[in-house]
């Protein structure tokens, strides 16, 4: 009880979630009557980040920073425009498809929303689209950043679940493609009803030139995903290859990346990596005190009385995580829920940890698009001046179709496991 009270007290005064969890762990040790646990406290913090797989996190973040500084994102958007821009609602399709390709490089929902909002929303508004719809669509496209490989959230989950980072990233590929396709279908339906504008068609020569300019940029996600899928490189090695490719493409192909910017880029990547890795440290401490206090066993007893089979359990988890995701950011949400729910899923209901991870991550990211917090909506609103409340209402069909996909993934685990190695 004192542990929970300490956590809530420091969280309500605005202390970052990572520090809240560390303080709660200290309160647990103080009330346990076993001061020897203090000797294990720093060891648990070190063990939490003593993982080769976590090296992928700063590398994936560095790729995103290099890609943004090198103008690679704009070329991917131009390529998508060459293929679907002349269709009715073409810019809306471009928004979704470009988000899918950019997601396979950035790997962060909020970072992707911040970048794509500044690129897509002004252009869509100039072509006659509603600003709030354009910003909301971009926010939903940002979901893909946490689902398509490489995903920072999947890396964090794989370390917590002690599964292969590469397999976890591959588990998100098919759901990410399915979500992109469903977003395109919803866009087509809305575009037909609201008579979205068309963009001027491009000649074959113009399309060829646009695609040629984007080929080296597309090679980055292809090499990252391809090397992981074929087993030629681990997720960490693929991240290193992608970072080098991003540097060379931005410096010698697009020629927008200046070497003088590298210190700033490295500093930004280092700071964000430090924030994420500290949250991983907090996850390790939280897992330790939860196991010591037998919390997963107690929760398992309650859930077994409610959920009689794996499908009911997964649907119950969807509801719980969606509620949690509406008020807590993605990685802190993982930290607070996975240590409790994962042992129940794997040991009680026999659910594959990769399948469970996909459902958990999509749930928590969908929470980023739901009131009262809706972090991705506020990021898009801050970048574009759109109204967050109206953004949520006008893009409600995307929320509903995402929920439908979650239910399908919960019932049919093969969709998540089809690319996962034996």
Tab-separated table of C-alpha atoms in Angstrom, residues 137-305:
chain	number	residue	atom	x	y	z
A	137	UNK	CA	-4.699	11.402	-40.383
A	138	UNK	CA	-1.010	12.173	-39.898
A	139	UNK	CA	-1.311	11.316	-36.205
A	140	UNK	CA	-2.836	7.933	-37.046
A	141	UNK	CA	-0.102	7.373	-39.621
A	142	UNK	CA	2.329	7.881	-36.759
A	143	UNK	CA	0.979	4.676	-35.183
A	144	UNK	CA	2.975	2.801	-37.770
A	145	UNK	CA	6.191	4.152	-36.262
A	146	UNK	CA	5.750	1.856	-33.264
A	147	UNK	CA	4.593	-1.170	-35.268
A	148	UNK	CA	6.705	-1.344	-38.432
A	149	UNK	CA	10.324	-2.412	-37.898
A	150	UNK	CA	12.488	-0.916	-36.550
A	151	UNK	CA	10.362	-0.065	-33.517
A	152	UNK	CA	11.873	1.255	-30.300
A	153	UNK	CA	8.878	-0.053	-28.346
A	154	UNK	CA	9.403	-3.556	-29.736
A	155	UNK	CA	13.075	-3.413	-28.769
A	156	UNK	CA	12.161	-2.430	-25.206
A	157	UNK	CA	9.497	-5.139	-25.049
A	158	UNK	CA	11.829	-7.831	-26.401
A	159	UNK	CA	14.371	-7.064	-23.672
A	160	UNK	CA	11.672	-7.167	-20.981
A	161	UNK	CA	10.206	-10.401	-22.387
A	162	UNK	CA	13.649	-11.903	-23.070
A	163	UNK	CA	12.857	-12.750	-26.686
A	164	UNK	CA	14.827	-12.100	-29.860
A	165	UNK	CA	14.755	-8.453	-30.937
A	166	UNK	CA	14.840	-9.483	-34.602
A	167	UNK	CA	11.886	-11.859	-34.221
A	168	UNK	CA	9.915	-9.224	-32.324
A	169	UNK	CA	10.486	-6.653	-35.070
A	170	UNK	CA	9.392	-9.160	-37.739
A	171	UNK	CA	6.247	-9.912	-35.730
A	172	UNK	CA	5.115	-6.317	-36.272
A	173	UNK	CA	5.617	-6.264	-40.057
A	174	UNK	CA	2.408	-8.009	-41.207
A	175	UNK	CA	0.167	-6.150	-38.692
A	176	UNK	CA	1.796	-2.885	-39.806
A	177	UNK	CA	1.070	-3.602	-43.471
A	178	UNK	CA	-2.507	-4.650	-42.622
A	179	UNK	CA	-3.061	-1.439	-40.668
A	180	UNK	CA	-1.728	0.615	-43.605
A	181	UNK	CA	-4.104	-1.156	-45.997
A	182	UNK	CA	-7.070	-0.612	-43.664
A	183	UNK	CA	-6.199	3.085	-43.319
A	184	UNK	CA	-6.162	3.375	-47.128
A	185	UNK	CA	-9.611	1.714	-47.332
A	186	UNK	CA	-11.047	4.093	-44.726
A	187	UNK	CA	-9.452	7.033	-46.562
A	188	UNK	CA	-11.081	5.901	-49.810
A	189	UNK	CA	-14.515	5.692	-48.188
A	190	UNK	CA	-14.207	9.119	-46.543
A	191	UNK	CA	-12.788	10.604	-49.739
A	192	UNK	CA	-15.719	9.300	-51.780
A	193	UNK	CA	-18.248	10.783	-49.354
A	194	UNK	CA	-16.534	14.148	-48.922
A	195	UNK	CA	-15.269	14.462	-52.518
A	196	UNK	CA	-11.603	14.912	-51.726
A	197	UNK	CA	-9.612	16.899	-54.303
A	198	UNK	CA	-7.333	15.372	-56.921
A	199	UNK	CA	-3.764	16.435	-57.573
A	200	UNK	CA	-2.474	17.117	-61.078
A	201	UNK	CA	-1.327	13.877	-62.747
A	202	UNK	CA	2.378	13.465	-63.454
A	203	UNK	CA	3.854	12.345	-66.739
A	204	UNK	CA	5.723	9.070	-66.956
A	205	UNK	CA	9.006	10.989	-67.213
A	206	UNK	CA	8.209	12.981	-64.063
A	207	UNK	CA	7.315	9.824	-62.133
A	208	UNK	CA	10.476	8.072	-63.262
A	209	UNK	CA	12.617	11.031	-62.158
A	210	UNK	CA	10.889	11.182	-58.759
A	211	UNK	CA	11.304	7.460	-58.166
A	212	UNK	CA	14.971	7.583	-59.221
A	213	UNK	CA	15.611	10.401	-56.748
A	214	UNK	CA	14.016	8.342	-53.963
A	215	UNK	CA	15.673	4.959	-54.707
A	216	UNK	CA	18.658	5.411	-52.343
A	217	UNK	CA	16.288	6.637	-49.626
A	218	UNK	CA	14.090	3.544	-50.046
A	219	UNK	CA	17.168	1.340	-49.882
A	220	UNK	CA	17.532	2.221	-46.190
A	221	UNK	CA	14.317	0.530	-44.937
A	222	UNK	CA	14.723	-2.281	-47.469
A	223	UNK	CA	18.207	-3.109	-46.197
A	224	UNK	CA	17.176	-2.787	-42.521
A	225	UNK	CA	14.104	-5.021	-42.813
A	226	UNK	CA	15.646	-7.334	-45.404
A	227	UNK	CA	18.814	-8.035	-43.416
A	228	UNK	CA	16.776	-8.824	-40.286
A	229	UNK	CA	14.254	-10.978	-42.170
A	230	UNK	CA	16.910	-13.016	-43.998
A	231	UNK	CA	19.021	-13.438	-40.882
A	232	UNK	CA	22.042	-11.747	-42.438
A	233	UNK	CA	22.159	-9.252	-39.550
A	234	UNK	CA	20.732	-8.886	-36.088
A	235	UNK	CA	18.518	-5.911	-35.270
A	236	UNK	CA	21.488	-4.118	-33.725
A	237	UNK	CA	23.724	-4.772	-36.744
A	238	UNK	CA	20.925	-3.689	-39.094
A	239	UNK	CA	20.619	-0.460	-37.100
A	240	UNK	CA	24.325	0.238	-37.536
A	241	UNK	CA	24.110	-0.451	-41.280
A	242	UNK	CA	21.058	1.807	-41.567
A	243	UNK	CA	22.804	4.646	-39.727
A	244	UNK	CA	25.790	4.490	-42.082
A	245	UNK	CA	23.499	4.355	-45.117
A	246	UNK	CA	21.489	7.348	-43.847
A	247	UNK	CA	24.706	9.323	-43.426
A	248	UNK	CA	25.930	8.550	-46.935
A	249	UNK	CA	22.541	9.128	-48.615
A	250	UNK	CA	22.025	12.445	-46.845
A	251	UNK	CA	25.584	13.605	-47.509
A	252	UNK	CA	26.272	12.414	-51.055
A	253	UNK	CA	22.867	11.782	-52.703
A	254	UNK	CA	20.422	14.353	-51.374
A	255	UNK	CA	23.365	16.591	-50.341
A	256	UNK	CA	21.261	18.191	-47.606
A	257	UNK	CA	23.204	16.760	-44.674
A	258	UNK	CA	26.086	18.934	-43.558
A	259	UNK	CA	28.919	17.399	-41.554
A	260	UNK	CA	28.758	20.463	-39.323
A	261	UNK	CA	25.314	19.267	-38.186
A	262	UNK	CA	26.608	15.905	-36.946
A	263	UNK	CA	27.430	17.069	-33.383
A	264	UNK	CA	23.883	18.415	-32.975
A	265	UNK	CA	22.388	15.254	-34.493
A	266	UNK	CA	24.470	12.988	-32.257
A	267	UNK	CA	23.561	15.036	-29.185
A	268	UNK	CA	19.826	14.844	-29.918
A	269	UNK	CA	20.036	11.107	-30.547
A	270	UNK	CA	22.051	10.619	-27.355
A	271	UNK	CA	19.625	12.594	-25.205
A	272	UNK	CA	16.559	10.751	-26.477
A	273	UNK	CA	18.354	7.408	-26.132
A	274	UNK	CA	19.247	8.250	-22.529
A	275	UNK	CA	15.584	8.974	-21.743
A	276	UNK	CA	14.436	5.674	-23.245
A	277	UNK	CA	17.185	3.644	-21.568
A	278	UNK	CA	16.461	5.192	-18.177
A	279	UNK	CA	12.878	4.020	-18.599
A	280	UNK	CA	14.265	0.551	-19.276
A	281	UNK	CA	16.202	0.805	-15.996
A	282	UNK	CA	12.963	1.694	-14.222
A	283	UNK	CA	11.330	-1.314	-15.903
A	284	UNK	CA	13.985	-3.589	-14.453
A	285	UNK	CA	13.476	-2.233	-10.950
A	286	UNK	CA	9.690	-2.487	-11.279
A	287	UNK	CA	9.873	-6.106	-12.474
A	288	UNK	CA	12.098	-6.947	-9.518
A	289	UNK	CA	9.756	-5.567	-6.862
A	290	UNK	CA	6.666	-7.021	-8.557
A	291	UNK	CA	8.160	-10.520	-8.588
A	292	UNK	CA	9.409	-10.142	-5.010
A	293	UNK	CA	5.943	-9.018	-3.906
A	294	UNK	CA	4.219	-11.829	-5.880
A	295	UNK	CA	2.014	-9.318	-7.691
A	296	UNK	CA	1.774	-11.304	-10.982
A	297	UNK	CA	0.542	-14.370	-9.076
A	298	UNK	CA	-2.180	-12.373	-7.343
A	299	UNK	CA	-3.315	-10.693	-10.556
A	300	UNK	CA	-3.285	-14.073	-12.327
A	301	UNK	CA	-5.650	-15.473	-9.724
A	302	UNK	CA	-8.122	-12.640	-10.309
A	303	UNK	CA	-7.902	-12.815	-14.119
A	304	UNK	CA	-8.393	-16.588	-14.176
A	305	UNK	CA	-11.680	-16.059	-12.397
